[in-house]
Short mmCIF file of C-alpha atoms and ligand atoms in Angstrom, two decimals:
data_model
loop_
_atom_site.label_atom_id
_atom_site.label_comp_id
_atom_site.label_asym_id
_atom_site.label_seq_id
_atom_site.Cartn_x
_atom_site.Cartn_y
_atom_site.Cartn_z
CA MET P 99 -9.25 -38.33 4.45
CA ALA P 100 -10.47 -38.20 8.05
CA GLN P 101 -8.88 -41.58 8.70
CA GLU P 102 -5.61 -40.51 7.04
CA LYS P 103 -5.47 -37.35 9.15
CA GLN P 104 -6.13 -39.40 12.29
CA ILE P 105 -3.23 -41.75 11.52
CA ALA P 106 -0.99 -38.74 10.83
CA TRP P 107 -1.92 -37.29 14.24
CA ASP P 108 -1.25 -40.66 15.90
CA LEU P 109 2.17 -40.69 14.22
CA TYR P 110 2.74 -37.14 15.40
CA HIS P 111 1.90 -37.94 19.04
CA SER P 112 3.88 -41.19 19.17
CA TYR P 113 6.92 -39.83 17.34
CA GLU P 114 9.23 -39.83 20.39
CA ASN P 115 8.90 -43.63 20.61
CA PHE P 116 10.43 -44.09 17.17
CA LYS P 117 12.73 -41.10 16.76
CA GLU P 118 16.28 -42.28 16.08
CA LYS P 119 18.00 -40.86 19.15
CA SER P 120 21.54 -41.00 17.76
CA LEU P 121 20.85 -38.51 14.93
CA THR P 122 20.39 -35.19 16.71
CA ASN P 123 21.57 -32.64 14.17
CA ARG P 124 22.09 -32.37 10.41
CA ARG P 125 25.80 -33.17 10.29
CA PHE P 126 25.80 -36.91 10.80
CA LYS P 127 27.98 -38.98 8.50
CA HIS P 128 28.01 -42.34 6.76
CA SER P 129 29.85 -43.84 9.75
CA ASP P 130 26.92 -42.77 11.95
CA ILE P 131 24.29 -44.56 9.87
CA VAL P 132 26.17 -47.76 8.94
CA PRO P 133 25.72 -49.32 12.44
CA LEU P 134 22.00 -48.44 12.30
CA ILE P 135 21.70 -50.13 8.90
CA GLU P 136 23.67 -53.19 10.05
CA GLN P 137 21.19 -53.63 12.94
CA LEU P 138 18.34 -53.82 10.44
CA LYS P 139 19.79 -57.05 9.03
CA ASN P 140 18.58 -58.81 12.18
CA LYS P 141 15.08 -57.39 12.03
CA ARG P 142 12.13 -59.30 10.72
CA ASN P 143 10.71 -57.79 7.50
CA PHE P 144 13.94 -56.03 6.53
CA LYS P 145 16.26 -56.90 3.68
CA VAL P 146 19.59 -55.06 3.48
CA ASP P 147 21.83 -55.11 0.40
CA LYS P 148 24.98 -53.28 -0.54
CA VAL P 149 24.47 -51.96 -4.06
CA GLY P 150 27.84 -50.31 -4.66
CA LYS P 151 30.45 -47.91 -3.39
CA SER P 152 30.97 -44.16 -3.54
CA VAL P 153 34.10 -42.64 -5.11
CA GLU P 154 35.83 -42.84 -1.71
CA GLY P 155 34.71 -46.43 -1.18
CA ARG P 156 31.77 -45.95 1.20
CA ASP P 157 29.05 -48.60 0.89
CA ILE P 158 25.72 -47.53 -0.52
CA TYR P 159 22.83 -49.61 0.83
CA LEU P 160 19.43 -50.59 -0.49
CA ILE P 161 16.99 -51.45 2.29
CA SER P 162 13.70 -53.11 1.49
CA ILE P 163 10.57 -53.77 3.52
CA GLY P 164 7.19 -55.22 2.56
CA SER P 165 5.93 -57.73 0.05
CA GLY P 166 3.06 -55.94 -1.66
CA GLU P 167 2.49 -55.51 -5.37
CA ILE P 168 2.94 -51.76 -5.48
CA LYS P 169 6.60 -50.76 -5.60
CA VAL P 170 7.77 -47.56 -3.92
CA PHE P 171 11.36 -46.34 -4.19
CA LEU P 172 12.72 -43.63 -1.87
CA TRP P 173 16.22 -42.18 -1.99
CA SER P 174 17.72 -39.37 0.07
CA GLN P 175 20.73 -37.07 0.27
CA MET P 176 21.92 -37.09 -3.33
CA HIS P 177 23.20 -33.75 -2.13
CA GLY P 178 25.53 -34.33 0.80
CA ASP P 179 24.40 -31.31 2.81
CA GLU P 180 20.68 -32.20 2.56
CA PRO P 181 20.21 -34.78 5.31
CA THR P 182 16.78 -34.07 6.86
CA ALA P 183 14.96 -36.88 5.06
CA THR P 184 17.78 -39.36 5.68
CA ALA P 185 17.32 -38.92 9.43
CA ALA P 186 13.53 -39.27 9.02
CA LEU P 187 14.05 -42.56 7.14
CA PHE P 188 15.85 -43.93 10.20
CA ASP P 189 12.87 -42.87 12.34
CA MET P 190 10.74 -44.79 9.85
CA PHE P 191 12.99 -47.88 10.11
CA ASN P 192 12.49 -47.78 13.89
CA PHE P 193 8.76 -47.53 13.32
CA PHE P 194 8.72 -50.61 11.08
CA SER P 195 11.05 -52.64 13.30
CA ASP P 196 8.91 -52.16 16.43
CA ASP P 197 6.49 -55.08 16.50
CA SER P 198 4.09 -53.72 19.10
CA ALA P 199 2.89 -50.33 17.88
CA PHE P 200 0.47 -49.66 15.01
CA PRO P 201 0.21 -53.39 14.10
CA GLU P 202 -2.81 -53.04 11.79
CA PHE P 203 -1.42 -50.02 9.99
CA LYS P 204 1.99 -51.64 9.44
CA LYS P 205 0.42 -54.86 8.23
CA PHE P 206 -1.70 -52.86 5.81
CA LEU P 207 1.35 -51.02 4.41
CA LEU P 208 3.65 -54.02 4.18
CA SER P 209 1.10 -56.32 2.56
CA ASN P 210 0.23 -53.76 -0.11
CA LEU P 211 3.63 -52.21 -0.74
CA SER P 212 7.19 -53.23 -1.46
CA ILE P 213 9.25 -50.31 -0.19
CA TYR P 214 12.86 -49.79 -1.34
CA ILE P 215 15.09 -47.18 0.25
CA ILE P 216 18.55 -45.80 -0.42
CA PRO P 217 19.40 -43.50 2.49
CA MET P 218 22.33 -41.16 1.75
CA VAL P 219 23.08 -41.62 -1.95
CA ASN P 220 26.06 -39.27 -1.56
CA PRO P 221 28.02 -40.38 1.53
CA ASP P 222 31.26 -38.63 0.44
CA GLY P 223 29.39 -35.33 0.13
CA ALA P 224 27.85 -35.93 3.57
CA GLU P 225 31.35 -36.47 4.98
CA GLU P 226 32.31 -32.93 3.90
CA PHE P 227 28.77 -31.57 4.37
CA GLN P 228 28.77 -30.36 0.78
CA ARG P 229 26.20 -30.57 -2.01
CA ARG P 230 28.32 -32.27 -4.66
CA ASN P 231 30.12 -35.59 -4.52
CA ILE P 232 33.82 -35.75 -3.78
CA VAL P 233 34.88 -35.08 -7.39
CA GLU P 234 32.65 -32.00 -7.39
CA ILE P 235 29.94 -33.41 -9.65
CA ASP P 236 26.32 -32.69 -8.80
CA LEU P 237 24.74 -36.15 -8.84
CA ASN P 238 21.40 -34.64 -9.75
CA ARG P 239 22.92 -33.39 -13.01
CA ASP P 240 24.54 -36.73 -13.83
CA VAL P 241 21.63 -38.93 -14.84
CA LEU P 242 22.54 -38.66 -18.55
CA ARG P 243 26.32 -39.06 -18.43
CA GLN P 244 26.42 -41.27 -15.34
CA GLN P 245 30.04 -40.55 -14.72
CA THR P 246 29.83 -40.92 -10.97
CA PRO P 247 29.44 -44.30 -9.26
CA GLU P 248 26.73 -42.81 -7.03
CA ALA P 249 24.55 -41.73 -9.99
CA LYS P 250 25.18 -45.07 -11.69
CA ILE P 251 24.00 -46.95 -8.60
CA LEU P 252 20.84 -44.86 -8.33
CA LYS P 253 20.02 -45.42 -12.01
CA GLU P 254 20.74 -49.17 -11.81
CA VAL P 255 18.50 -49.61 -8.78
CA PHE P 256 15.80 -47.55 -10.48
CA ASP P 257 16.03 -49.73 -13.61
CA SER P 258 15.92 -52.95 -11.59
CA LEU P 259 12.79 -51.84 -9.71
CA LYS P 260 10.71 -49.94 -12.25
CA ALA P 261 8.84 -48.65 -9.22
CA ASP P 262 5.29 -47.31 -9.38
CA PHE P 263 6.17 -44.38 -7.10
CA GLY P 264 9.45 -42.58 -6.43
CA PHE P 265 10.43 -40.13 -3.68
CA ASN P 266 13.34 -37.82 -4.37
CA LEU P 267 14.23 -36.44 -0.93
CA HIS P 268 16.13 -33.16 -0.61
CA ASP P 269 16.62 -30.01 1.47
CA GLN P 270 16.21 -26.52 0.03
CA GLY P 271 17.50 -23.09 1.08
CA ARG P 272 16.09 -21.30 4.10
CA ASP P 273 15.43 -18.24 1.93
CA TYR P 274 12.37 -19.81 0.25
CA SER P 275 8.97 -18.57 1.35
CA ALA P 276 5.60 -20.18 0.72
CA GLY P 277 4.44 -17.83 -2.03
CA ASN P 278 4.24 -14.16 -1.16
CA SER P 279 3.92 -14.78 2.58
CA ILE P 280 5.92 -14.30 5.77
CA ASN P 281 6.18 -18.07 6.18
CA PRO P 282 9.20 -20.14 5.22
CA ALA P 283 8.51 -22.85 2.62
CA SER P 284 9.11 -25.59 5.17
CA ILE P 285 8.08 -28.40 2.85
CA SER P 286 8.06 -27.93 -0.93
CA PHE P 287 6.77 -30.49 -3.38
CA LEU P 288 7.07 -31.02 -7.08
CA ALA P 289 5.76 -33.53 -9.56
CA PRO P 290 8.65 -33.05 -12.00
CA ALA P 291 7.87 -32.50 -15.66
CA PRO P 292 8.90 -35.26 -18.10
CA ASP P 293 9.72 -32.82 -20.94
CA TYR P 294 10.03 -29.13 -21.84
CA ASP P 295 6.31 -29.00 -22.65
CA LYS P 296 5.56 -30.15 -19.08
CA THR P 297 3.29 -32.88 -20.43
CA LEU P 298 0.74 -34.26 -17.98
CA THR P 299 1.58 -37.96 -18.36
CA PRO P 300 -0.28 -40.53 -16.21
CA PRO P 301 2.71 -40.99 -13.79
CA ARG P 302 3.01 -37.24 -13.38
CA GLU P 303 -0.72 -36.93 -12.77
CA ASN P 304 -0.49 -39.62 -10.08
CA ALA P 305 2.37 -37.76 -8.43
CA MET P 306 0.35 -34.53 -8.48
CA LYS P 307 -2.66 -36.23 -6.92
CA LEU P 308 -0.54 -37.85 -4.25
CA ILE P 309 1.05 -34.48 -3.44
CA GLY P 310 -2.45 -32.95 -3.21
CA ASN P 311 -3.36 -35.64 -0.72
CA LEU P 312 -0.20 -34.97 1.32
CA VAL P 313 -0.88 -31.23 1.37
CA SER P 314 -4.30 -31.92 2.91
CA VAL P 315 -2.65 -34.01 5.62
CA LEU P 316 0.22 -31.56 6.25
CA ASN P 317 -2.16 -28.62 6.55
CA GLU P 318 -2.99 -30.16 9.93
CA PHE P 319 0.58 -29.53 11.12
CA ILE P 320 2.24 -26.79 9.08
CA PRO P 321 -0.55 -24.75 7.42
CA GLY P 322 0.78 -21.94 5.25
CA HIS P 323 4.28 -23.43 5.15
CA ILE P 324 3.89 -25.66 2.09
CA ALA P 325 5.02 -24.60 -1.38
CA LYS P 326 5.68 -25.92 -4.85
CA TYR P 327 9.12 -26.12 -6.43
CA SER P 328 9.62 -24.69 -9.93
CA ASP P 329 8.46 -27.20 -12.56
CA ASP P 330 10.93 -26.11 -15.23
CA TYR P 331 12.17 -29.25 -16.97
CA GLU P 332 15.77 -30.20 -16.11
CA PRO P 333 16.92 -32.89 -18.57
CA ARG P 334 19.98 -33.77 -16.44
CA ALA P 335 18.05 -34.42 -13.21
CA PHE P 336 16.86 -37.75 -11.84
CA GLY P 337 13.30 -36.81 -10.90
CA ASP P 338 12.46 -35.44 -14.34
CA ASN P 339 13.82 -38.55 -16.07
CA PHE P 340 12.26 -40.99 -13.62
CA THR P 341 8.90 -39.34 -14.40
CA LYS P 342 9.66 -39.66 -18.12
CA TRP P 343 10.51 -43.35 -17.64
CA GLY P 344 7.16 -44.05 -16.00
CA THR P 345 7.57 -43.68 -12.23
CA ALA P 346 5.21 -41.28 -10.44
CA THR P 347 7.96 -39.23 -8.83
CA VAL P 348 7.51 -36.83 -5.93
CA LEU P 349 10.21 -34.31 -5.13
CA LEU P 350 10.15 -33.41 -1.43
CA GLU P 351 12.30 -30.51 -0.23
CA SER P 352 12.72 -29.62 3.44
CA GLY P 353 13.23 -25.87 3.82
CA GLY P 354 13.31 -23.70 6.94
CA TRP P 355 11.26 -23.48 10.10
CA ARG P 356 11.49 -20.68 12.66
CA GLY P 357 13.67 -21.64 15.62
CA ASP P 358 14.76 -24.94 14.02
CA ARG P 359 18.08 -24.46 12.25
CA GLU P 360 18.93 -28.13 12.85
CA LYS P 361 15.55 -29.12 11.33
CA GLN P 362 14.57 -31.55 14.08
CA PHE P 363 10.90 -30.53 13.80
CA LEU P 364 11.04 -30.78 10.01
CA LYS P 365 12.55 -34.25 10.37
CA LYS P 366 9.41 -35.23 12.27
CA ILE P 367 7.25 -33.66 9.54
CA ASN P 368 9.23 -35.67 6.93
CA TYR P 369 8.52 -38.86 8.86
CA ILE P 370 4.79 -38.10 8.96
CA THR P 371 4.79 -37.08 5.30
CA ILE P 372 6.50 -40.26 4.10
CA LEU P 373 4.30 -42.61 6.16
CA SER P 374 1.20 -40.68 5.07
CA ALA P 375 2.30 -41.04 1.44
CA LEU P 376 2.76 -44.79 1.87
CA ASN P 377 -0.71 -44.95 3.45
CA SER P 378 -2.31 -43.12 0.55
CA ILE P 379 -0.48 -45.22 -2.06
CA ALA P 380 -1.45 -48.46 -0.30
CA SER P 381 -5.13 -47.49 -0.13
CA GLY P 382 -5.18 -45.78 -3.52
CA SER P 383 -6.85 -42.75 -1.91
CA TYR P 384 -4.61 -40.32 -3.79
CA ALA P 385 -6.50 -41.17 -7.00
CA ASN P 386 -9.56 -39.36 -5.64
CA THR P 387 -7.68 -36.12 -5.04
CA ASN P 388 -8.61 -33.24 -7.31
CA LEU P 389 -5.69 -31.88 -9.35
CA ASN P 390 -6.75 -28.39 -8.27
CA VAL P 391 -5.19 -29.02 -4.86
CA TYR P 392 -1.77 -29.42 -6.50
CA GLU P 393 -2.36 -26.47 -8.84
CA SER P 394 -3.25 -24.18 -5.93
CA ILE P 395 -0.10 -24.83 -3.87
CA PRO P 396 1.78 -21.51 -3.66
CA GLN P 397 5.07 -21.28 -5.54
CA ASN P 398 8.45 -21.22 -3.82
CA GLU P 399 9.44 -17.56 -3.62
CA LYS P 400 12.56 -16.03 -2.09
CA PHE P 401 11.25 -13.65 0.54
CA MET P 402 12.94 -15.04 3.67
CA MET P 403 16.01 -13.71 5.44
CA ASP P 404 17.59 -14.90 8.68
CA LEU P 405 17.35 -11.57 10.49
CA ILE P 406 15.67 -8.27 9.64
CA LEU P 407 16.29 -5.11 11.68
CA ARG P 408 13.55 -2.65 10.78
CA ASN P 409 13.15 1.14 10.70
CA LEU P 410 16.65 2.15 11.75
CA LYS P 411 17.77 5.71 11.17
CA ILE P 412 21.13 6.21 9.48
CA LYS P 413 22.95 9.44 8.69
CA ARG P 414 24.64 9.95 5.33
CA ASP P 415 26.26 13.38 4.82
CA ASN P 416 24.10 14.76 7.64
CA ILE P 417 20.86 13.64 6.01
CA GLU P 418 18.84 11.07 7.91
CA TYR P 419 17.31 8.05 6.14
CA VAL P 420 15.18 5.22 7.49
CA ILE P 421 16.34 1.74 6.48
CA ASP P 422 15.65 -1.91 7.12
CA ILE P 423 18.69 -4.19 7.20
CA GLY P 424 18.39 -7.81 6.06
CA ILE P 425 21.04 -10.29 7.23
CA ASN P 426 21.75 -13.89 6.25
CA TYR P 427 24.09 -16.37 7.90
CA ASP P 428 26.24 -18.73 5.85
CA GLU P 429 27.48 -21.91 7.47
CA VAL P 430 31.24 -22.30 7.19
CA ASN P 431 32.37 -25.91 7.61
CA LEU P 432 35.32 -26.56 9.88
CA LYS P 433 37.96 -29.17 9.05
CA ASP P 434 35.76 -31.90 10.48
CA ALA P 435 32.48 -30.95 8.85
CA LYS P 436 30.59 -32.08 11.94
CA ASP P 437 31.31 -28.56 13.17
CA PHE P 438 30.68 -25.19 11.64
CA TYR P 439 30.39 -21.54 12.47
CA LEU P 440 28.18 -18.84 11.03
CA LYS P 441 29.43 -16.00 8.88
CA ALA P 442 26.90 -13.24 8.32
CA LYS P 443 26.51 -10.81 5.47
CA ILE P 444 24.19 -7.93 4.76
CA GLU P 445 21.75 -9.28 2.19
CA ASP P 446 19.92 -6.04 1.51
CA VAL P 447 19.35 -2.54 2.86
CA GLY P 448 16.43 -0.14 2.35
CA ASP P 449 12.70 -0.83 2.22
CA LEU P 450 12.53 -4.57 2.98
CA SER P 451 8.80 -4.57 3.70
CA VAL P 452 8.20 -7.38 1.18
CA PHE P 453 10.65 -9.66 3.00
CA ALA P 454 10.17 -11.64 6.20
CA GLY P 455 12.81 -12.60 8.76
CA TYR P 456 13.19 -15.79 10.71
CA GLU P 457 13.81 -13.18 13.41
CA GLU P 458 12.75 -9.54 13.23
CA PHE P 459 13.22 -6.53 15.47
CA ASP P 460 11.63 -3.10 15.15
CA PHE P 461 14.18 -0.34 15.77
CA SER P 462 12.00 2.73 15.18
CA GLU P 463 13.57 5.65 17.09
CA TYR P 464 17.01 3.99 17.02
CA THR P 465 19.98 5.01 14.91
CA VAL P 466 22.60 2.71 13.41
CA GLU P 467 26.23 3.32 12.55
CA PRO P 468 29.01 1.02 11.32
CA GLY P 469 31.06 -0.62 14.06
CA LYS P 470 34.69 0.54 14.24
CA THR P 471 38.00 -1.19 14.88
CA LYS P 472 39.74 -0.15 18.10
CA PRO P 473 43.21 0.97 16.98
CA GLU P 474 45.20 -0.06 20.08
CA PRO P 475 45.97 -3.80 20.00
CA TYR P 476 45.52 -6.25 22.84
CA LEU P 477 48.60 -8.33 23.54
CA SER P 478 47.06 -11.58 24.70
CA LEU P 479 43.82 -13.48 24.84
CA GLU P 480 43.79 -13.11 28.65
CA GLU P 481 43.85 -9.36 28.19
CA LEU P 482 40.98 -9.61 25.68
CA GLU P 483 38.90 -11.66 28.05
CA LYS P 484 39.12 -8.89 30.69
CA ILE P 485 37.55 -6.21 28.51
CA ASN P 486 34.43 -4.31 29.44
CA PRO P 487 32.14 -4.85 26.43
CA SER P 488 29.66 -2.05 27.24
CA GLN P 489 32.41 0.52 27.39
CA LEU P 490 33.84 -0.59 24.04
CA TYR P 491 30.42 -0.54 22.39
CA ASN P 492 29.88 2.93 23.84
CA GLU P 493 33.08 3.99 22.12
CA GLY P 494 31.66 2.57 18.86
CA TYR P 495 33.84 -0.54 18.56
CA THR P 496 32.79 -3.96 17.28
CA ASN P 497 36.27 -5.14 16.20
CA LEU P 498 39.39 -5.56 18.34
CA ILE P 499 43.00 -6.10 17.30
CA LEU P 500 44.88 -8.99 18.92
CA ASP P 501 48.66 -9.20 18.75
CA ASP P 502 49.07 -12.80 19.96
CA GLU P 503 50.23 -15.38 17.45
CA SER P 504 49.36 -18.28 19.75
CA PHE P 505 45.63 -17.74 19.19
CA GLN P 506 43.98 -20.44 17.11
CA GLY P 507 40.71 -20.47 15.21
CA GLU P 508 38.54 -18.91 12.54
CA TYR P 509 35.79 -17.71 14.82
CA SER P 510 35.29 -16.75 18.44
CA HIS P 511 32.59 -16.57 21.09
CA LEU P 512 33.82 -13.16 22.24
CA PRO P 513 31.19 -10.53 21.39
CA PHE P 514 33.72 -8.71 19.18
CA ASN P 515 35.39 -9.64 15.91
CA ILE P 516 39.10 -10.27 16.34
CA ILE P 517 41.61 -8.87 13.90
CA PHE P 518 45.24 -9.86 13.91
CA ASN P 519 47.74 -7.08 14.06
CA GLY P 520 48.94 -6.05 10.65
CA LYS P 521 45.86 -7.43 8.91
CA LYS P 522 44.16 -4.46 7.32
CA VAL P 523 40.40 -4.44 7.66
CA SER P 524 38.86 -1.35 6.14
CA GLU P 525 35.99 0.28 7.97
CA VAL P 526 32.90 -1.07 6.27
CA ASN P 527 29.67 0.68 5.64
CA VAL P 528 26.10 -0.47 5.99
CA LYS P 529 25.68 -1.91 2.51
CA PRO P 530 24.92 -5.22 0.80
CA GLU P 531 27.59 -7.95 0.84
CA GLU P 532 29.44 -6.35 3.78
CA SER P 533 29.84 -7.94 7.17
CA PRO P 534 27.08 -6.70 9.51
CA ASN P 535 28.85 -5.01 12.43
CA PHE P 536 26.93 -2.08 13.90
CA ILE P 537 26.32 0.06 16.92
CA ILE P 538 22.67 0.93 17.62
CA ARG P 539 21.76 3.97 19.74
CA LYS P 540 18.62 5.52 21.14
CA ASN P 541 18.92 9.18 22.16
CA ASP P 542 22.72 8.84 21.91
CA GLU P 543 22.80 5.95 24.38
CA VAL P 544 24.22 2.71 22.98
CA LEU P 545 21.70 -0.06 23.69
CA TYR P 546 22.53 -2.69 21.10
CA ALA P 547 25.42 -3.86 19.00
CA VAL P 548 25.46 -6.21 16.03
CA VAL P 549 28.57 -8.38 15.68
CA ASN P 550 28.83 -10.74 12.71
CA GLY P 551 25.10 -10.28 12.18
CA PHE P 552 24.17 -11.31 15.73
CA LEU P 553 22.16 -8.81 17.73
CA ILE P 554 23.54 -8.06 21.19
CA ASP P 555 21.48 -6.39 23.89
CA ILE P 556 24.40 -4.80 25.70
CA LYS P 557 22.71 -5.19 29.09
CA LYS P 558 22.66 -8.95 28.47
CA VAL P 559 25.96 -9.38 26.68
CA ASP P 560 26.87 -12.32 28.95
CA SER P 561 24.00 -14.39 27.58
CA TRP P 562 24.92 -13.72 23.94
CA ASP P 563 25.30 -17.02 22.10
CA GLY P 564 26.39 -15.94 18.63
CA ASN P 565 29.85 -16.17 17.14
CA SER P 566 32.20 -13.48 15.90
CA ILE P 567 34.79 -13.78 13.14
CA VAL P 568 38.56 -13.95 13.45
CA TYR P 569 40.27 -12.08 10.61
CA GLY P 570 43.80 -12.48 9.37
CA LYS P 571 44.82 -15.88 10.72
ZN1 ZN E 682 19.08 -31.26 -3.39
#
């Protein structure tokens, strides 16, 4: 294990040399990875095959490296909006195509393993940054019917390989925590069950031991941020069936990490995890791991929220209550799904002491009230851009009416929501499901506002980098 941890640290420190520089956020598309795959055709050690096409005709590739006896099959992004591992696979391709670095380690892996990879099983979903494929079928519920070409391709490649190990690479929601802790479940594992009885078959036991080994390595980098996905049997899913059909399958889910919405750090952790897994499979070290390590991984729980404002006072019928407010941001895709904006909602209100926020602020001694809509409309965007935000917040406003049809867009970087004249937006209260727009006072002085769930320190409104919502367009 000491040697495996050392290699993982060496991978960690040398990561910048191999990181695929063209994939810098989560919303890359098939057209971004095809040129990278085509380049691999010229690299020693690599074999590149087209294994079929998506519904919309995008090529799905199988890339293979190595000539060892043990077969390992990795596939990513069956769900189009779960790209973290795909990007990490391209870091790994760079690692294997560089002849100078880690020569002994690479030789060891490639002489013991034959590694097969399908990056981006669902390119049409990636195009729209959506979970399902383009005919709205969840590929990971299509292993039985195999109605979609993408699921058919994955099953055919699986059947042709009969791999010893499989890696089912996904992303999971940011709301998962590692057990009952304040830490996001940044990486969650599962050795999927092969049946409703969750039988411990030899492939499943191997997957559990390998996961135990990976947890020991990852505890070097992200201690307390590792969890275990629910092992309820899902007869329609690939991982469960691949386990049943004899492949030791590891489900790897990338979750959240504080300050890393684009998951660039978690991409690096994926890269280290996958190479560490290959190392352990090649050496057989996983077989010595005690099953207790897997058993003791905390469960995925849902205790995370994007933002929690704590201990605010609020008046209802002249009685004062103390509340926490929990806020989550949903990503709304724009027409070209490379872009998005955030739309916030109040997730919960009250005693949220069992929850943890990616960001938290303590507002003891502050009072909160719902933000209001200023009744007098502005006639043009130029007029709106001349406003004095502090004064409007002092008057209790978080929403402004704009009477200018030439304005385009669904969101804005103005620190106020924009409502088009005639569009009726009722004053909302501080309650779950509503849009979080508030004014926050201390001793009657307005010090903060919340617009579309983004906290604004009104003395620093110019440096605010959230987005507001445009209603009624
Ligand atoms: Zn998924």
